[in-house]
Tab-separated table of C-alpha atoms in Angstrom:
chain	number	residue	atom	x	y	z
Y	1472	UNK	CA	0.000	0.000	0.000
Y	1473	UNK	CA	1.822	3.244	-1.180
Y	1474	UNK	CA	1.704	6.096	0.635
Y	1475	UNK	CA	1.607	9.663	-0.580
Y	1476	UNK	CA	2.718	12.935	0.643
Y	1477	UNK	CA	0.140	15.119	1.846
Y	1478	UNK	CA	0.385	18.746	0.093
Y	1479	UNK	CA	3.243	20.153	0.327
Y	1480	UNK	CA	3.913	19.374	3.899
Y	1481	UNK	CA	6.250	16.078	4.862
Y	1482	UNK	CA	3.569	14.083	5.845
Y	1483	UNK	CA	3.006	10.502	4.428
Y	1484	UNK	CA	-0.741	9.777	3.993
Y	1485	UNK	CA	-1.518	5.781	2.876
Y	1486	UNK	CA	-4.290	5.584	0.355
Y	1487	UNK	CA	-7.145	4.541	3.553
Y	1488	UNK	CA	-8.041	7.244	6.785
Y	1489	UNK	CA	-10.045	5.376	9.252
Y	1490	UNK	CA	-12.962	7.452	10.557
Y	1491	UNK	CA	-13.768	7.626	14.032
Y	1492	UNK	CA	-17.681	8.661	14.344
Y	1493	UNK	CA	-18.414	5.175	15.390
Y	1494	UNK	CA	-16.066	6.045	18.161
Y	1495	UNK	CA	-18.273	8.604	19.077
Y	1496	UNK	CA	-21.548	6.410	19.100
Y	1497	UNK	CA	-22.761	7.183	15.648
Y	1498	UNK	CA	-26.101	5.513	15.259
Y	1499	UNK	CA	-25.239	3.243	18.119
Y	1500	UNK	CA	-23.651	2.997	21.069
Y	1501	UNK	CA	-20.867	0.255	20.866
Y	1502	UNK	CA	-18.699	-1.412	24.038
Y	1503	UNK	CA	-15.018	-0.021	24.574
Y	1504	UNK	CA	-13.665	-2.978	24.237
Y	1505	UNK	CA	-15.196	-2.755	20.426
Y	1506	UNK	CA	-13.465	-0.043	19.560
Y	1507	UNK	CA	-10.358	-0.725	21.140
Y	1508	UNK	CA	-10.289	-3.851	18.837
Y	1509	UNK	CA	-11.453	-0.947	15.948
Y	1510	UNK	CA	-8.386	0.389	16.892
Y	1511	UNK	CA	-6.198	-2.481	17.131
Y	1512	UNK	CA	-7.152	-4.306	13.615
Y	1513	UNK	CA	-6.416	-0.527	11.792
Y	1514	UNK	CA	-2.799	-1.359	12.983
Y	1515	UNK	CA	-2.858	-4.671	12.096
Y	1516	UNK	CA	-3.954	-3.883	8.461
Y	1517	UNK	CA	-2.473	-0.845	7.703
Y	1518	UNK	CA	1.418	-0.028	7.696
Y	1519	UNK	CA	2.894	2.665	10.122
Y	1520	UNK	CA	1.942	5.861	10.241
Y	1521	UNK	CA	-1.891	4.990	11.135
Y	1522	UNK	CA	-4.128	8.181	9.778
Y	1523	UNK	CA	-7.504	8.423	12.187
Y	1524	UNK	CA	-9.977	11.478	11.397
Y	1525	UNK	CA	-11.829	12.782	14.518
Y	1526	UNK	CA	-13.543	15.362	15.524
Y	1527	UNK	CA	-14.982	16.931	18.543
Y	1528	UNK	CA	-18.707	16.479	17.287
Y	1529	UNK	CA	-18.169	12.995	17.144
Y	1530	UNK	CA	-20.567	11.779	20.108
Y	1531	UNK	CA	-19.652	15.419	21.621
Y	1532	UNK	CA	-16.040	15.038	22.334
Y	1533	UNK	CA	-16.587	11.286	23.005
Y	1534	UNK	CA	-14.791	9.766	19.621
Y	1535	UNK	CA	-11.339	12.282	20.862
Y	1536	UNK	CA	-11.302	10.447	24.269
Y	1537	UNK	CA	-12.065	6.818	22.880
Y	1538	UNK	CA	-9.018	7.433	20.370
Y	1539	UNK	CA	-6.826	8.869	22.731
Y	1540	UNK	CA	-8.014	5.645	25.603
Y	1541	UNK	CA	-7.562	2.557	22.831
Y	1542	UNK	CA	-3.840	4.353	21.322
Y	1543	UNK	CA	-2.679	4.674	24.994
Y	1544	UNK	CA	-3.903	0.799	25.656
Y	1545	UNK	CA	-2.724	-0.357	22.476
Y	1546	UNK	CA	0.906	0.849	23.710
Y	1547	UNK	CA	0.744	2.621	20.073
Y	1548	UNK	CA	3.862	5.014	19.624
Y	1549	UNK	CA	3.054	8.553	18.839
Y	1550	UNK	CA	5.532	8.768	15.782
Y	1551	UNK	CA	3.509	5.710	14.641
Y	1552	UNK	CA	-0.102	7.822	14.227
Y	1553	UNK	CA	-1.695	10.362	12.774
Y	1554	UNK	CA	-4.845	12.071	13.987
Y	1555	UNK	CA	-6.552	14.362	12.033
Y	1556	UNK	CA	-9.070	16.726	14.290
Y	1557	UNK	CA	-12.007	18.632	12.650
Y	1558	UNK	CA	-12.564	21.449	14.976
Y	1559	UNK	CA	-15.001	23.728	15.790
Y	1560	UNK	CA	-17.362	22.026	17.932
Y	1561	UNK	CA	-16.871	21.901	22.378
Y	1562	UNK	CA	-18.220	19.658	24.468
Y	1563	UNK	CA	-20.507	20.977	27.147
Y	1564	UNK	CA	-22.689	19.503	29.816
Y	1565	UNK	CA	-25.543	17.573	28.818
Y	1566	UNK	CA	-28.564	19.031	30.672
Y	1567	UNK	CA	-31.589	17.850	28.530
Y	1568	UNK	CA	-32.440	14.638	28.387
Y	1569	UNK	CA	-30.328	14.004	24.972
Y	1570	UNK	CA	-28.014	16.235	23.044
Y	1571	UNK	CA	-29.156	18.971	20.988
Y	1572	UNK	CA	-25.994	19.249	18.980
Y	1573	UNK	CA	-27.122	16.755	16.787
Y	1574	UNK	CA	-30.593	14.678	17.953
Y	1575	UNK	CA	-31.240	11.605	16.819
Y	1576	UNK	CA	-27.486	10.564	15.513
Y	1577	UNK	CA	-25.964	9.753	18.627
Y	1578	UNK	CA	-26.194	7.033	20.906
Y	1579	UNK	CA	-25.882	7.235	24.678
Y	1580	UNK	CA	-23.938	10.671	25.146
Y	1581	UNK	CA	-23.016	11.900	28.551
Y	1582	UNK	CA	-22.311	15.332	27.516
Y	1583	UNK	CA	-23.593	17.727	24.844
Y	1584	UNK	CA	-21.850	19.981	22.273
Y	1585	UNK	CA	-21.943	23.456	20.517
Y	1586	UNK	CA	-20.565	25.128	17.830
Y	1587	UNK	CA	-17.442	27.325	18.363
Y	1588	UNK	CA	-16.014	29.200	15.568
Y	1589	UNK	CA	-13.619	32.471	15.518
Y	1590	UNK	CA	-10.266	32.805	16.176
Y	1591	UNK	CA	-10.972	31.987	20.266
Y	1592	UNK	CA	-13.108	29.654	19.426
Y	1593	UNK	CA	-11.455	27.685	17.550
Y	1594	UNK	CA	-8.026	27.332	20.015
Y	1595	UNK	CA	-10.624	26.369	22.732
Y	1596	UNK	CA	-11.915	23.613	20.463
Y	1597	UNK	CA	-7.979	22.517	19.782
Y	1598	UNK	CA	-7.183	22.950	23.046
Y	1599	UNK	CA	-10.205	20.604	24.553
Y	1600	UNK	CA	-9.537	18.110	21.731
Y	1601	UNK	CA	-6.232	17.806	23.096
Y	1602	UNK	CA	-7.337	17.062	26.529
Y	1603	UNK	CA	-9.357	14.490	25.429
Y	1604	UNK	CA	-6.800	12.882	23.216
Y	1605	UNK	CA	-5.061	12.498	26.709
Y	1606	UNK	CA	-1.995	14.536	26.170
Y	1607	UNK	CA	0.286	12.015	24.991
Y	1608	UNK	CA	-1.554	12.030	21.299
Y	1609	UNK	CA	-1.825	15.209	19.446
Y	1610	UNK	CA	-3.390	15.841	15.917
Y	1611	UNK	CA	-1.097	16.812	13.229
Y	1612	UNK	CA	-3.952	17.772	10.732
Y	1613	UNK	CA	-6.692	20.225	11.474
Y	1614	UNK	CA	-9.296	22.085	9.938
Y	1615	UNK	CA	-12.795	23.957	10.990
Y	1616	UNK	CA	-15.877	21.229	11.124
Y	1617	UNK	CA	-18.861	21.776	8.840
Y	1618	UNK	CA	-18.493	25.328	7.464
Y	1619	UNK	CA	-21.111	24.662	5.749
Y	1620	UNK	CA	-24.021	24.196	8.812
Y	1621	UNK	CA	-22.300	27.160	10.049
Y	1622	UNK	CA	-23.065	29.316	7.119
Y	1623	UNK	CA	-26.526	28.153	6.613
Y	1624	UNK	CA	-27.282	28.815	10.083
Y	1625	UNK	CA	-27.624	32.800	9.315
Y	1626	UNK	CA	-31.311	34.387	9.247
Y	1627	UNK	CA	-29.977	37.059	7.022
Y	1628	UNK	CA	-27.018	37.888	4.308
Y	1629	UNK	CA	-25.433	40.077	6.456
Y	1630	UNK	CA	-25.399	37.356	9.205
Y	1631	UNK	CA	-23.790	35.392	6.799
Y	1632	UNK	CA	-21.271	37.545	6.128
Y	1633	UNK	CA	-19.979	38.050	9.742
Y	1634	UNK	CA	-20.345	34.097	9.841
Y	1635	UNK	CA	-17.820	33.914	7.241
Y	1636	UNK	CA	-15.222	36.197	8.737
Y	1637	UNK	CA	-15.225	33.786	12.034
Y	1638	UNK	CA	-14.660	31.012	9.951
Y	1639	UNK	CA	-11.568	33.160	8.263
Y	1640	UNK	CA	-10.773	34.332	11.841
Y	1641	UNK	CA	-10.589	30.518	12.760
Y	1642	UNK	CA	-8.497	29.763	9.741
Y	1643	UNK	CA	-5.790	32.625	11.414
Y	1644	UNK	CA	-5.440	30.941	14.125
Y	1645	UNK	CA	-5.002	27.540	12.525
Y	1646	UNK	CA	-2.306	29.061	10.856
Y	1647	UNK	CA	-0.956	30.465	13.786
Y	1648	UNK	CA	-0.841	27.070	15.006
Y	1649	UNK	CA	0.882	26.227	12.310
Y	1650	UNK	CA	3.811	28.849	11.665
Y	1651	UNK	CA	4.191	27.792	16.169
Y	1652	UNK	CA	4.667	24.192	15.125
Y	1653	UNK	CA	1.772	23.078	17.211
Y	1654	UNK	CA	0.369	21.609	14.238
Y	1655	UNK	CA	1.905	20.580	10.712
Y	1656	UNK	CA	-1.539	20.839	8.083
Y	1657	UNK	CA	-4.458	23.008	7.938
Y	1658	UNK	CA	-7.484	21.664	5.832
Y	1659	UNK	CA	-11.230	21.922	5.547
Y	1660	UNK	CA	-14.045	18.731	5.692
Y	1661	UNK	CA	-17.204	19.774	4.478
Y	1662	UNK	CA	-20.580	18.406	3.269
Y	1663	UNK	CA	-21.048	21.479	0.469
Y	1664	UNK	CA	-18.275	21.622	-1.924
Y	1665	UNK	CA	-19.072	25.078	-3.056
Y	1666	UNK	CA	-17.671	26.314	0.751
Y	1667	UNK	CA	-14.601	24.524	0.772
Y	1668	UNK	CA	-14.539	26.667	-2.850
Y	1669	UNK	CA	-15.207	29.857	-1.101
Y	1670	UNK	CA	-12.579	29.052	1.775
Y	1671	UNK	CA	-9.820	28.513	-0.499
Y	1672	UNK	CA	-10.066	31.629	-1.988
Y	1673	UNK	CA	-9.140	33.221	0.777
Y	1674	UNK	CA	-6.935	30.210	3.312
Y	1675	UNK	CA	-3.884	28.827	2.166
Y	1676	UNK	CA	-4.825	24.767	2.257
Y	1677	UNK	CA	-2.559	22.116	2.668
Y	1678	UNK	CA	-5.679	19.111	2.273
Y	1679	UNK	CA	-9.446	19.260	1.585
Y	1680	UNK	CA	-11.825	16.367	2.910
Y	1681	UNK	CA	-15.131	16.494	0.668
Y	1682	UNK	CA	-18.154	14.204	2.561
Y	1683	UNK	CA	-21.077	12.830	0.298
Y	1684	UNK	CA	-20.243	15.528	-2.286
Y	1685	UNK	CA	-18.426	13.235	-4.874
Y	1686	UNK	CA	-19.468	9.949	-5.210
Y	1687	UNK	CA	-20.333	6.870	-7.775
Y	1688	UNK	CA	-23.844	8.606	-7.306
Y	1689	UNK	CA	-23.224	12.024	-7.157
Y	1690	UNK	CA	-20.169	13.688	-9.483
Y	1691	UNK	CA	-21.270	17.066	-10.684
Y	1692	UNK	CA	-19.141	17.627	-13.704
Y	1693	UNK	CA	-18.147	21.506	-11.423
Y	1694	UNK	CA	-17.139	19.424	-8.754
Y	1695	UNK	CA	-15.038	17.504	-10.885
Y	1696	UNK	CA	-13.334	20.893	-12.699
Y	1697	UNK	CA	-12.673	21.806	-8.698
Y	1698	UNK	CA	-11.023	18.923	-7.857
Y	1699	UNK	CA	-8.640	19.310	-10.642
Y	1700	UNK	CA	-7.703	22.887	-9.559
Y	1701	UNK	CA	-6.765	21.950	-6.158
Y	1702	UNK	CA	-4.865	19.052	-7.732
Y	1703	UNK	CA	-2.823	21.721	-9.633
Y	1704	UNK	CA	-2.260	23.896	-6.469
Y	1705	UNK	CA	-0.641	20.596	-4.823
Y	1706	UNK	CA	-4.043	20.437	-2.072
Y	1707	UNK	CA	-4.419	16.920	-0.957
Y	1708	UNK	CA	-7.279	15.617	-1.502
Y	1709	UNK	CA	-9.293	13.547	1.171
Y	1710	UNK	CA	-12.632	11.994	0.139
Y	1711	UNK	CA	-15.107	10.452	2.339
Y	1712	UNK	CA	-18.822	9.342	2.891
Y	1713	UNK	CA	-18.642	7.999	-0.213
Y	1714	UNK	CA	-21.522	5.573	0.398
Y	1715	UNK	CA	-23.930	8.494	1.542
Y	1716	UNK	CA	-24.104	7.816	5.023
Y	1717	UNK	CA	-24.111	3.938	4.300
Y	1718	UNK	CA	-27.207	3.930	1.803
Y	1719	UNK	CA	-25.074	2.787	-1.163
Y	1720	UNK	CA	-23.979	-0.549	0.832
Y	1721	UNK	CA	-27.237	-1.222	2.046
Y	1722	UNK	CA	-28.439	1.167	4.882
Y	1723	UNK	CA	-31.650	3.069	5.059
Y	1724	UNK	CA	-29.603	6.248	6.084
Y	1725	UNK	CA	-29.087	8.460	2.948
Y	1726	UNK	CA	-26.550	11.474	3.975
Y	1727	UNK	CA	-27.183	10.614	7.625
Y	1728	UNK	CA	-30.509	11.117	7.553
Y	1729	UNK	CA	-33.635	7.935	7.837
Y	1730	UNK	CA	-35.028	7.379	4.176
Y	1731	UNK	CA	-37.540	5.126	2.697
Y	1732	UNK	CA	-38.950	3.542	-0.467
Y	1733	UNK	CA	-41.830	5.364	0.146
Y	1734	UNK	CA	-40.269	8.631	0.846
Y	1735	UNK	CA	-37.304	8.427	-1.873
Y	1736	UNK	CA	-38.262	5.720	-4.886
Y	1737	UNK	CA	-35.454	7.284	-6.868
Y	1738	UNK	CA	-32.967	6.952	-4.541
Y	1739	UNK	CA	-33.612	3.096	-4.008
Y	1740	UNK	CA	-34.445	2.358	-7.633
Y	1741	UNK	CA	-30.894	3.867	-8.376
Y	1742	UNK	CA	-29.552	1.486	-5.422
Y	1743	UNK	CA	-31.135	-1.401	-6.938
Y	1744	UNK	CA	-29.866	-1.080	-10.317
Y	1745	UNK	CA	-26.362	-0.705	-8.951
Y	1746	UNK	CA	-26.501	-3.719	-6.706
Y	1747	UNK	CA	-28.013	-5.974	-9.393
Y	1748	UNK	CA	-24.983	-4.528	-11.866
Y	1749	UNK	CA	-22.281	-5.347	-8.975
Y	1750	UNK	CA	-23.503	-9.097	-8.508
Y	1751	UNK	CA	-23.260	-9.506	-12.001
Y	1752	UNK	CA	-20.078	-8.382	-12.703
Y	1753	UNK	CA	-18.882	-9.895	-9.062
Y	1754	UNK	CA	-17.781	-6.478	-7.226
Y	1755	UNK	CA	-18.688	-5.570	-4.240
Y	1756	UNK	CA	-20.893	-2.445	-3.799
Y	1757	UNK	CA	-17.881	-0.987	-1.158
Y	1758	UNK	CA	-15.237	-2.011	-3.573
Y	1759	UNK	CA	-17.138	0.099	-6.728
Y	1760	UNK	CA	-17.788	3.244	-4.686
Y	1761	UNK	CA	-14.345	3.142	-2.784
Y	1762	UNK	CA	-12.535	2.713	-6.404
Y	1763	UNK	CA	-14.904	5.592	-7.909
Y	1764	UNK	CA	-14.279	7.955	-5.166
Y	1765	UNK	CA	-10.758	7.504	-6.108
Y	1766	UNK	CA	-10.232	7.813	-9.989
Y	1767	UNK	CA	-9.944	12.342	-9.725
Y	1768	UNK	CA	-6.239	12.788	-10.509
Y	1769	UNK	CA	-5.339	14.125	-6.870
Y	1770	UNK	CA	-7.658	12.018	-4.621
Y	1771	UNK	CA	-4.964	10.547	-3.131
Y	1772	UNK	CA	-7.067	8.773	0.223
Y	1773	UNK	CA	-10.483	7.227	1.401
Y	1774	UNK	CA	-11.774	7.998	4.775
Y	1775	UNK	CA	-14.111	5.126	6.075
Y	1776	UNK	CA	-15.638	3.973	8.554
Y	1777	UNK	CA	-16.812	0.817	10.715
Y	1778	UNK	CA	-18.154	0.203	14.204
Y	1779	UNK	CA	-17.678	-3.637	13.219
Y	1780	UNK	CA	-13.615	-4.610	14.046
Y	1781	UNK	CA	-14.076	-7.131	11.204
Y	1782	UNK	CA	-14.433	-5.155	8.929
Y	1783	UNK	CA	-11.694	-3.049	9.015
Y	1784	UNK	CA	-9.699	-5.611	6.871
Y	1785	UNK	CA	-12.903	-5.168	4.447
Y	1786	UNK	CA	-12.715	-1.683	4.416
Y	1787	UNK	CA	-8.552	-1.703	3.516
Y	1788	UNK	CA	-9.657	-4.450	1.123
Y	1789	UNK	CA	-11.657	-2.239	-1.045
Y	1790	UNK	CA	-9.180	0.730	-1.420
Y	1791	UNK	CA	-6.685	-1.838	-3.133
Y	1792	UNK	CA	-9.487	-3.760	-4.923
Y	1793	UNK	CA	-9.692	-3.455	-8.743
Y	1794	UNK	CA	-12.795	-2.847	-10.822
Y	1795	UNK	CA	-13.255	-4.268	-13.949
Y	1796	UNK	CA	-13.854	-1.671	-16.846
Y	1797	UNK	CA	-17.165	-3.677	-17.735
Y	1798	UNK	CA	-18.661	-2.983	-14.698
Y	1799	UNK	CA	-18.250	0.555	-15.160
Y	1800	UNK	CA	-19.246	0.761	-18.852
Y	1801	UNK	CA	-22.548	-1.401	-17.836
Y	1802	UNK	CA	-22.843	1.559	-14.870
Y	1803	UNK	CA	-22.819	4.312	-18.012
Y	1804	UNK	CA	-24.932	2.340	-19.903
Y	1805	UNK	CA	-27.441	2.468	-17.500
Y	1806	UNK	CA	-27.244	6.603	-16.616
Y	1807	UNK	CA	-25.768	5.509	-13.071
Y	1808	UNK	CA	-22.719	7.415	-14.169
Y	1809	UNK	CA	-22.642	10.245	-16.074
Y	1810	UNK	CA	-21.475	9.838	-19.921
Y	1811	UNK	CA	-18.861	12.547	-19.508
Y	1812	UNK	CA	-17.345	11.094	-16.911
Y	1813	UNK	CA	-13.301	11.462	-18.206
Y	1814	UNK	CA	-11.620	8.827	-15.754
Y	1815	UNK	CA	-12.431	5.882	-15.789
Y	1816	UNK	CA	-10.256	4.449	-18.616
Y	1817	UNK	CA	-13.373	3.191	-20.815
């Protein structure tokens, strides 16, 4: 499994992140010693460095302290990680009956969490993160959480604009992170494309981490033109949710969010055509969006996912898994990929 340099910085990034939401109690809550195995099998599968991405709105705060907890169990060297923390979100107490940060997403939560962006904000939120890491594990990469929900949080345009300057006011202080050494690569992770677009216009970026934005499903031809500008610019590239929240493996969450025949036809008629097209040409529906997610000139890593240690070894599986050219010409044939599509060697 090669590894490749992130940006222009010195750090080595293998083609697979491991996410950490399941850490956090996405969906449901799971037994430490679970993820401490999660842990454990991501360092039996994957050479040294390990790359985790956390954040602190993963079960409020709780994903940081289960990472930091299983690494410090594990014995796991520093020099032999690296953690990657989305920030802008602090843990606070939990004083309704479950978390309003995020209802409905998270299992069994002790605390609760809000949003904290601007230049203070933002060191609080690094500063917390590395209390819960436990001290002895600190991220490398960082980046300001969900832009995005920030910006569509404001009532008016002019709220929005004041919204944006925190989130440049947070990217100062990332870089003043940086140019201290506390840190070594400032990025952004984002649901909406079009803000990481915005950001970059203004915030020198070393990575970018696009979520359920391009996907076997879902590959705007603007997108694409994006991606190969940052490519140019030497921004690492980072994609993730590429199943849409688990949907396109077999889920009934679409982007995170409960979805039914009844409620979305398209969405499973779509799903059904693709499954039927990846038994008959024997791939696996992980392996086909994990390969897709990675065919941009650029992409050069997967994040994913699993609250299941046994499938860890799955998950690495499907980054190095090949995908036959029929499959995908069968997958253009039926409209499930756009025509235009330039990369994928057909």
């Amino acid at each position: 499994m090669h590894t490749h340099r992130l940006g222009c910085t010195d750090i080595a990034i293998p083609p697979i992140i491991f996410g950490t939401s399941a850490l956090g109690n996405l969906y449901k809550a799971i037994d430490r010693s679970v993820k401490q195995e999660i842990v454990r099998q991501c360092f039996v599968h994957v050479e040294k460095p390990v790359v985790f991405d956390c954040a602190g709105k993963y079960g409020a705060g709780l994903a940081l302290e289960m990472l930091g907890e299983c690494l410090q169990a594990l014995s796991i060297d520093p020099t032999d990680v690296v953690i990657s923390n989305k920030l802008g979100w602090m843990r606070t107490p939990l004083v309704t009956p479950e978390p309003q940060f995020e209802s409905g997403v998270w299992m069994d939560l002790e605390n609760d969490a809000v949003q904290s962006i601007g230049y203070d904000g933002i060191l609080s939120c690094f500063e917390q993160g590395n209390e819960l890491l436990g001290g002895r594990y600190t991220p490398q990469l960082v980046s300001v959480h969900d832009p995005d929900e920030y910006l569509a949080a404001a009532r008016d345009a002019r709220e929005g604009e004041r919204r944006f300057q925190d989130i440049l006011d947070a990217y100062a202080a990332l870089a003043d992170l940086k140019a201290q050494g506390r840190v070594k690569a400032i990025g952004v992770g984002s649901k909406d494309w079009k803000v990481i677009a915005s950001i970059a216009k203004h915030v020198t970026l070393d990575w970018v981490m696009f979520a359920n934005s391009f996907t076997i499903m879902h590959h705007p031809p603007e997108l694409l033109e994006f991606i190969g500008e940052l490519h140019k610019k030497d921004v690492g590239i980072i994609n993730s949710a590429v199943f849409h929240g688990g949907f396109l493996t077999g889920s009934s969450y679409f982007d995170y969010k409960p979805v039914t025949p009844q409620s979305d036809p398209a969405l499973f008629a779509w799903r059904e055509t693709f499954f039927d097209l990846c038994r008959r040409f024997s791939v696996t529906p992980a392996a086909a969006c994990v390969n897709f997610g990675m065919t941009p000139p650029g992409v050069i890593a997967i994040s994913l996912n699993t609250s299941n240690p046994l499938r860890v070894q799955d998950n690495v599986s499907s980054v190095t898994a090949s995908v036959p050219k029929e499959f995908y010409a069968e997958m253009v044939k039926h409209r499930l990929i756009d025509p235009a599509y330039p990369h994928l060697g057909i």
